[in-house]
Coordinates of C-alpha atoms in Angstrom, one line a residue:
Chain A
M1 CA 10.8 -15.9 -36.5
K2 CA 7.1 -15.7 -36.3
T3 CA 7.0 -19.1 -34.8
L4 CA 9.4 -18.1 -32.1
K5 CA 7.3 -15.1 -31.3
Q6 CA 4.2 -17.3 -31.1
I7 CA 6.0 -19.6 -28.8
I8 CA 7.0 -16.8 -26.5
V9 CA 3.5 -15.4 -26.4
F10 CA 2.1 -18.8 -25.8
F11 CA 4.7 -19.3 -23.0
F12 CA 3.5 -16.2 -21.2
I13 CA -0.1 -17.0 -21.7
V14 CA 0.6 -20.4 -20.1
T15 CA 2.6 -18.8 -17.3
F16 CA -0.2 -16.4 -16.5
F17 CA -3.2 -18.7 -16.8
F18 CA -2.2 -22.2 -16.0
Q19 CA 0.2 -21.8 -13.2
C20 CA -2.9 -21.8 -11.0
S21 CA -3.4 -25.5 -11.7
K22 CA 0.1 -26.3 -10.6
D23 CA -0.6 -27.0 -7.0
S24 CA 1.0 -30.4 -6.5
T25 CA 3.6 -28.9 -4.2
G26 CA 0.9 -27.7 -1.8
N27 CA 1.5 -24.2 -3.2
N28 CA -0.9 -21.3 -3.2
A29 CA -2.9 -20.8 -6.3
A30 CA -5.6 -23.3 -6.4
A31 CA -6.6 -22.5 -2.9
N32 CA -6.4 -18.8 -3.6
P33 CA -8.2 -17.7 -6.8
Q34 CA -8.7 -14.5 -4.9
G35 CA -5.9 -12.0 -4.6
A36 CA -4.6 -10.4 -1.4
G37 CA -2.9 -7.2 -0.5
G38 CA -0.9 -6.0 2.4
S39 CA -2.5 -4.4 5.5
T40 CA -1.1 -1.0 4.7
A41 CA -2.9 -0.8 1.3
R42 CA -5.1 2.1 0.4
F43 CA -6.6 0.2 -2.6
T44 CA -8.7 -2.9 -2.2
I45 CA -11.2 -4.9 -4.3
A46 CA -14.3 -6.6 -2.9
G47 CA -16.7 -8.2 -5.4
N48 CA -17.1 -5.9 -8.3
Y49 CA -16.0 -2.8 -6.5
L50 CA -12.7 -1.1 -6.0
Y51 CA -12.4 0.8 -2.7
V52 CA -9.8 3.5 -2.2
V53 CA -9.1 5.5 0.9
D54 CA -7.4 8.9 0.8
H55 CA -6.6 10.9 3.9
M56 CA -10.2 11.7 4.7
S57 CA -12.6 9.6 2.7
L58 CA -13.5 6.3 1.2
K59 CA -14.3 6.2 -2.6
S60 CA -16.0 3.3 -4.4
F61 CA -15.7 2.4 -8.0
D62 CA -17.9 -0.1 -9.9
I63 CA -15.6 -2.2 -11.9
T64 CA -18.2 -4.6 -13.4
Q65 CA -16.9 -3.3 -16.7
P66 CA -13.2 -2.9 -16.0
A67 CA -12.6 -0.9 -19.2
N68 CA -15.1 1.6 -17.9
P69 CA -14.8 1.9 -14.1
V70 CA -17.6 4.1 -12.7
Y71 CA -16.9 6.4 -9.7
K72 CA -19.9 5.7 -7.5
D73 CA -19.6 7.3 -4.2
K74 CA -17.4 9.2 -1.7
T75 CA -17.9 8.8 2.0
E76 CA -16.2 11.1 4.5
I77 CA -14.7 9.0 7.2
G78 CA -12.5 11.2 9.4
L79 CA -9.0 12.6 9.5
N80 CA -5.8 10.9 8.8
I81 CA -7.2 7.7 7.2
E82 CA -4.4 5.4 6.3
T83 CA -5.3 1.8 5.5
I84 CA -8.1 -0.4 4.2
F85 CA -8.5 -4.1 4.7
P86 CA -11.4 -6.2 3.4
Y87 CA -12.7 -9.1 5.4
Q88 CA -15.8 -11.1 4.5
D89 CA -18.4 -8.4 3.6
K90 CA -16.8 -5.7 5.7
L91 CA -14.1 -3.1 5.2
F92 CA -11.7 -2.4 8.1
I93 CA -10.2 1.1 7.9
G94 CA -7.4 2.4 10.0
S95 CA -6.9 6.0 10.8
A96 CA -4.5 7.8 13.1
S97 CA -7.0 7.8 15.9
S98 CA -9.6 5.1 15.2
M99 CA -10.5 1.8 13.7
Y100 CA -13.6 2.0 11.5
I101 CA -15.7 -0.9 10.2
Y102 CA -17.9 -0.5 7.1
S103 CA -20.6 -2.8 5.8
L104 CA -20.7 -3.7 2.1
A105 CA -24.3 -4.7 2.1
N106 CA -24.8 -2.0 -0.4
P107 CA -21.4 -2.2 -2.2
A108 CA -21.7 1.1 -4.0
R109 CA -22.2 2.9 -0.7
P110 CA -20.4 1.4 2.3
L111 CA -22.1 2.1 5.5
R112 CA -20.4 2.7 8.8
L113 CA -21.1 0.0 11.4
A114 CA -18.6 1.0 14.1
R115 CA -15.9 3.3 15.1
A116 CA -13.5 2.4 17.9
D117 CA -11.3 5.2 19.1
Y118 CA -7.8 4.3 20.3
T119 CA -6.7 5.2 23.8
I120 CA -3.5 6.3 22.1
S121 CA -4.4 9.1 19.8
M122 CA -2.6 9.9 16.5
A123 CA -0.5 7.0 15.5
C124 CA 0.1 5.1 12.3
D125 CA -2.1 2.0 12.2
P126 CA -3.2 -0.8 9.9
V127 CA -6.0 -3.2 10.9
V128 CA -6.6 -6.8 10.1
A129 CA -9.5 -9.1 11.1
K130 CA -10.2 -12.8 11.4
D131 CA -13.5 -14.3 12.6
S132 CA -14.5 -12.3 15.7
V133 CA -11.2 -10.6 16.4
A134 CA -9.5 -7.5 14.9
Y135 CA -5.9 -6.5 15.4
A136 CA -4.6 -3.0 15.0
A137 CA -0.9 -2.1 15.1
L138 CA -0.3 1.4 16.3
R139 CA 3.0 3.1 15.8
V140 CA 3.8 6.2 17.8
E141 CA 7.0 8.1 16.8
F142 CA 8.8 11.0 18.2
T143 CA 9.7 12.4 14.7
G144 CA 8.4 11.9 11.2
P145 CA 4.8 11.4 9.9
C146 CA 3.7 9.4 12.9
A147 CA 5.0 11.8 15.5
R148 CA 1.7 13.2 16.4
G149 CA 0.7 11.5 19.5
F150 CA 1.6 10.3 22.9
G151 CA 1.7 6.9 24.5
N152 CA 3.5 3.8 23.3
S153 CA 3.3 1.8 20.1
S154 CA 0.9 -1.1 20.7
L155 CA -1.0 -4.0 19.3
M156 CA -4.7 -3.5 20.1
V157 CA -6.9 -6.6 20.2
Y158 CA -10.6 -6.1 19.7
N159 CA -13.5 -8.5 20.2
I160 CA -15.8 -7.8 17.2
K161 CA -18.4 -10.5 17.9
D162 CA -20.9 -7.6 18.0
I163 CA -19.6 -5.8 14.9
S164 CA -21.2 -2.5 15.9
T165 CA -19.5 -2.5 19.2
P166 CA -15.8 -3.5 19.1
V167 CA -14.5 -4.1 22.6
L168 CA -10.8 -3.6 23.4
I169 CA -9.6 -6.7 25.1
A170 CA -5.8 -6.4 25.2
E171 CA -3.1 -3.9 24.5
I172 CA 0.4 -5.3 23.9
G173 CA 3.5 -3.2 23.7
L174 CA 5.3 -3.0 20.4
Q175 CA 8.4 -1.1 19.2
S176 CA 7.9 0.3 15.7
P177 CA 5.0 -1.6 14.0
Q178 CA 3.9 -1.2 10.5
G179 CA 2.0 -3.9 8.6
L180 CA 0.5 -7.0 10.1
G181 CA -1.2 -10.2 8.9
V182 CA -2.9 -13.3 10.4
K183 CA -3.0 -17.0 9.4
D184 CA -4.5 -19.7 11.5
S185 CA -2.9 -19.4 14.9
A186 CA -0.2 -17.0 13.8
L187 CA -0.2 -13.2 13.9
Y188 CA 2.7 -11.5 12.1
V189 CA 3.6 -8.0 13.0
C190 CA 6.2 -6.1 11.0
E191 CA 8.4 -4.0 13.3
R192 CA 10.5 -2.4 10.6
T193 CA 14.2 -2.3 11.8
Q194 CA 13.2 -4.5 14.7
G195 CA 12.3 -7.3 12.3
M196 CA 9.0 -9.3 12.4
K197 CA 7.3 -10.5 15.5
I198 CA 5.2 -13.7 15.5
F199 CA 2.4 -14.1 18.1
N200 CA 0.5 -17.3 18.8
V201 CA -3.1 -16.4 18.5
S202 CA -4.6 -19.8 19.1
S203 CA -6.4 -18.0 21.8
P204 CA -7.4 -15.1 19.6
Y205 CA -7.9 -12.4 22.3
N206 CA -4.7 -13.3 24.0
P207 CA -1.8 -13.1 21.6
V208 CA 1.4 -14.7 23.1
F209 CA 4.8 -13.6 21.7
K210 CA 6.4 -16.5 20.1
K211 CA 9.5 -15.3 18.3
Q212 CA 11.2 -12.6 16.3
I213 CA 12.8 -12.7 12.9
S214 CA 15.3 -9.9 12.5
T215 CA 17.0 -10.7 9.2
E216 CA 15.4 -7.9 7.3
I217 CA 13.6 -4.5 7.8
F218 CA 10.0 -5.6 7.6
Y219 CA 7.2 -3.3 6.4
D220 CA 4.2 -5.4 5.6
V221 CA 3.1 -9.0 5.1
I222 CA 0.6 -11.1 3.1
P223 CA -0.1 -14.6 4.4
Y224 CA -1.1 -16.3 1.2
G225 CA -1.8 -20.1 1.4
N226 CA 1.5 -21.7 2.4
I227 CA 3.6 -18.6 1.7
L228 CA 4.2 -15.5 3.8
I229 CA 5.0 -12.7 1.4
C230 CA 6.9 -9.9 3.2
Q231 CA 7.5 -6.4 2.0
V232 CA 11.0 -5.7 3.2
H233 CA 13.4 -2.9 2.7
G234 CA 14.5 -2.9 -0.9
G235 CA 12.1 -5.5 -2.1
F236 CA 10.4 -8.7 -0.8
A237 CA 11.1 -12.0 0.9
L238 CA 9.2 -15.2 0.9
F239 CA 8.8 -17.6 3.9
D240 CA 7.2 -21.0 4.1
I241 CA 4.3 -21.2 6.6
G242 CA 2.8 -24.4 5.3
N243 CA 4.1 -26.7 8.0
N244 CA 3.9 -24.4 11.0
P245 CA 2.6 -20.9 10.7
L246 CA 4.3 -20.0 13.9
E247 CA 7.7 -21.0 12.5
P248 CA 8.2 -19.3 9.1
V249 CA 11.0 -20.8 7.2
F250 CA 12.9 -18.5 4.9
I251 CA 12.7 -19.4 1.2
S252 CA 14.0 -16.6 -0.9
K253 CA 14.1 -12.9 -1.4
I254 CA 14.6 -10.3 -4.2
L255 CA 16.2 -7.1 -3.0
N256 CA 17.9 -4.3 -4.8
Chain B
M1 CA -0.5 35.0 -0.6
R2 CA -0.2 32.4 -3.3
L3 CA 2.3 30.3 -1.4
K4 CA 0.0 30.4 1.5
T5 CA -2.8 29.1 -0.5
I6 CA -0.6 26.3 -1.8
C7 CA 0.4 25.4 1.7
I8 CA -3.2 25.3 2.7
L9 CA -3.9 23.0 -0.2
F10 CA -1.1 20.7 1.1
L11 CA -2.4 21.0 4.7
V12 CA -5.7 19.5 3.7
P13 CA -4.5 16.1 2.5
S14 CA -1.6 15.8 4.9
I15 CA -2.1 18.0 7.9
Y16 CA 1.3 17.6 9.3
S17 CA 3.5 17.4 6.3
C18 CA 3.5 21.1 5.4
E19 CA 3.2 24.1 7.6
I20 CA 3.2 27.8 7.1
S21 CA 6.2 29.2 8.7
G22 CA 5.5 32.8 8.0
D23 CA 8.2 35.5 8.3
Y24 CA 9.8 34.0 11.3
G25 CA 10.7 30.8 9.4
P26 CA 14.2 29.5 8.8
G27 CA 16.5 31.5 6.6
K28 CA 18.8 30.1 3.9
M29 CA 19.3 26.4 4.1
E30 CA 19.9 23.2 2.2
G31 CA 16.6 22.2 0.7
Y32 CA 14.8 21.0 -2.4
T33 CA 13.2 22.8 -5.4
P34 CA 10.8 21.1 -7.7
I35 CA 11.6 20.4 -11.4
Y36 CA 8.4 20.8 -13.4
T37 CA 7.2 19.5 -16.7
R38 CA 4.2 20.3 -18.9
E39 CA 4.7 17.3 -21.1
L40 CA 2.1 15.0 -19.5
S41 CA 1.5 12.7 -22.4
S42 CA 4.7 10.7 -21.8
L43 CA 4.0 10.5 -18.1
K44 CA 0.5 9.2 -18.8
K45 CA 1.8 6.4 -21.0
I46 CA 1.6 2.9 -19.5
S47 CA 4.2 0.6 -20.9
T48 CA 6.3 -2.5 -20.1
E49 CA 10.0 -2.6 -19.6
P50 CA 12.4 -5.4 -18.9
A51 CA 12.7 -6.5 -15.3
R52 CA 14.7 -4.0 -13.2
T53 CA 16.0 -4.1 -9.6
S54 CA 13.9 -2.5 -6.9
V55 CA 15.2 0.8 -5.5
R56 CA 12.2 2.1 -3.5
G57 CA 10.2 -1.2 -3.2
G58 CA 6.7 -0.3 -2.1
K59 CA 3.4 -2.0 -1.5
I60 CA 2.7 -5.7 -2.4
Y61 CA -0.2 -7.6 -3.9
T62 CA -0.5 -11.3 -4.9
V63 CA -2.8 -13.4 -6.9
G64 CA -2.2 -17.0 -8.1
N65 CA 1.6 -17.3 -8.2
L66 CA 2.2 -13.7 -9.3
L67 CA 3.5 -11.0 -7.0
F68 CA 3.2 -7.4 -7.7
Q69 CA 5.3 -4.8 -6.0
V70 CA 5.1 -1.1 -6.4
E71 CA 8.3 0.8 -7.2
L72 CA 7.4 4.0 -5.5
D73 CA 6.4 6.7 -8.0
S74 CA 7.5 4.8 -11.1
G75 CA 5.6 1.6 -11.6
I76 CA 5.1 -2.1 -10.7
H77 CA 7.4 -5.1 -10.7
V78 CA 5.7 -8.3 -11.8
I79 CA 7.2 -11.5 -10.3
N80 CA 6.3 -15.1 -10.9
Y81 CA 6.9 -17.2 -7.8
T82 CA 5.5 -20.5 -9.0
N83 CA 8.8 -21.8 -7.7
P84 CA 9.1 -19.8 -4.4
A85 CA 12.7 -20.8 -4.0
N86 CA 13.5 -19.0 -7.3
P87 CA 11.1 -16.1 -7.9
H88 CA 11.4 -14.9 -11.4
N89 CA 11.1 -11.2 -12.2
L90 CA 8.9 -11.0 -15.4
G91 CA 9.2 -7.4 -16.0
F92 CA 8.2 -3.9 -15.1
I93 CA 5.1 -1.9 -15.8
K94 CA 5.7 1.9 -15.9
S95 CA 3.1 4.1 -14.3
F96 CA 4.3 7.5 -13.2
L97 CA 3.7 8.3 -9.5
C98 CA 2.4 4.8 -8.9
K99 CA 1.8 4.2 -5.2
E100 CA -0.8 1.5 -4.9
V101 CA -1.6 -1.8 -6.6
T102 CA -4.5 -4.3 -6.7
V103 CA -5.4 -7.0 -9.2
K104 CA -8.5 -8.8 -10.3
D105 CA -9.0 -11.2 -13.3
G106 CA -5.7 -10.3 -14.9
L107 CA -6.2 -6.6 -14.6
I108 CA -4.1 -4.2 -12.5
Y109 CA -5.9 -1.3 -10.8
T110 CA -3.4 1.4 -9.9
N111 CA -2.8 5.1 -10.0
N112 CA -1.0 7.0 -12.7
L113 CA -0.5 10.6 -11.4
S114 CA -3.9 11.3 -9.9
D115 CA -5.8 9.0 -12.3
L116 CA -7.2 5.6 -11.7
V117 CA -5.9 3.3 -14.5
V118 CA -6.8 -0.3 -15.4
I119 CA -4.0 -2.3 -17.1
D120 CA -4.6 -5.5 -18.9
I121 CA -1.8 -7.9 -18.3
R122 CA -3.4 -11.1 -19.5
N123 CA -1.1 -11.2 -22.4
W124 CA 2.4 -10.1 -21.3
S125 CA 3.4 -9.3 -24.9
N126 CA 0.6 -6.8 -25.1
V127 CA 0.2 -5.2 -21.7
H128 CA -1.9 -2.1 -22.2
E129 CA -4.2 0.4 -20.5
I130 CA -7.9 -0.4 -20.9
G131 CA -9.5 2.1 -18.6
R132 CA -8.9 5.4 -16.9
V133 CA -10.8 7.7 -14.6
A134 CA -9.0 11.1 -14.5
G135 CA -8.2 13.1 -11.4
V136 CA -9.9 10.9 -8.8
F137 CA -6.8 10.6 -6.5
P138 CA -5.4 14.1 -6.1
D139 CA -3.5 13.1 -2.9
L140 CA -1.6 10.3 -4.8
S141 CA 0.0 12.9 -7.1
N142 CA 1.4 14.9 -4.3
Q143 CA 5.1 14.7 -4.3
F144 CA 7.6 15.4 -1.6
P145 CA 11.4 15.1 -1.6
E146 CA 12.5 11.8 -0.2
R147 CA 13.7 11.8 3.4
I148 CA 17.4 10.7 3.6
A149 CA 16.7 9.0 6.9
P150 CA 13.4 8.1 8.5
G151 CA 12.1 10.8 10.6
E152 CA 14.4 13.4 9.1
T153 CA 12.9 16.8 8.3
V154 CA 13.4 17.9 4.7
Y155 CA 12.6 21.5 3.6
F156 CA 11.4 22.3 0.2
E157 CA 9.9 24.9 -2.0
C158 CA 6.2 24.4 -2.1
P159 CA 5.2 23.0 -5.5
D160 CA 3.2 25.4 -7.7
P161 CA 0.7 23.5 -9.7
G162 CA 0.5 26.4 -12.1
K163 CA 4.1 25.6 -13.2
G164 CA 3.2 22.0 -14.2
T165 CA 3.7 18.6 -12.7
V166 CA 6.7 17.9 -10.5
I167 CA 8.9 15.2 -11.9
A168 CA 11.9 15.5 -9.7
W169 CA 13.6 17.4 -6.9
K170 CA 16.8 19.3 -7.0
K171 CA 18.9 19.8 -3.9
Q172 CA 20.1 23.4 -3.5
T173 CA 20.2 26.3 -1.1
I174 CA 16.7 27.7 -0.6
S175 CA 15.5 30.7 1.3
N176 CA 12.7 30.6 3.9
P177 CA 11.1 27.4 2.7
K178 CA 7.3 27.3 3.4
C179 CA 7.0 23.6 3.1
W180 CA 8.6 20.8 5.0
R181 CA 7.9 17.3 6.0

């Protein structure tokens, strides 16, 4: 009996620790010792710090000693803060009316580098970034929690070469966007009941609509190595993006 | 007066989710009343349970070949997708009012009510809380009745923190609700 228990415990330890070495199938783990969250998250970890946004502020926690997280600082950002996304040594924060960029040069006390106000005010809006481009998906609704603004739901494309001065380059009409993610030349935009739209961003400031996958209600995505993990209504779905990120191939899903 | 104060408290974290309707507000209607508890110790217990199906699947996080998905307000599904064609649900970690998840070095950082909790999952047979910072996320412990359809307006009796922690909502006829979303 004891032996059986030991075997089970051993199995789980193996599952948790050594799966990372199983990369012969071109799978994720070895290339990604780092974790990744969706674009709509309010919690994120960068280095030895946990960053959390609430509706108005950014909080930092030193997690060098995980058993004893230390609440370090609270920075007031603005109203209706919704999402936080780490990229390199920066935090991209989405609010209902603006995109904010914070430097982590002093990780305990993030410092604002930029604030870009949307031409559309008051929407729901995650932000992701890659190299010198940032994409924000703004959802404007007539009813519900995003029914605060005017204008149309849009994908905003910013040039962030000069990090302190994001420049709006393009504005592309969307229907009902929520989360988004970018890998190589592909930008994935979840459009909820409208499915997921894939844009070709090989020219990063000029996303070109490529195709739409309408099999699920899509809320958010994490492009992670060769796998696209999608938060969909009732659970999640996995797509293979190893061969061609612009052509995700359905692998599996777990729904309720 | 008290209700007004409570509504103002709600206004701060979520400006548009609750408004003061005053005397000219709607009369009797179908709405929700909070069910309270004062027994917080069981709600603050982090524990594992067998895998369950997702009902209100929430935010996602991945590291290695593990996928974590929030089950809104109740905990986190842990899924092994080493074989993506056949993802395997390992189990469920209970954390009352869970809304967010992030993971580093085999440790989950999430919320339990308004607390930050750190959960050690390096040994699945002994998943346990290793750290907690109390009361740092007051807005994550706010609770609202679920909308039946997206965009639908639901009316509810404003929660009174003096009565305890809201654990559920009961549908019934209410008069002049001061809160809605």
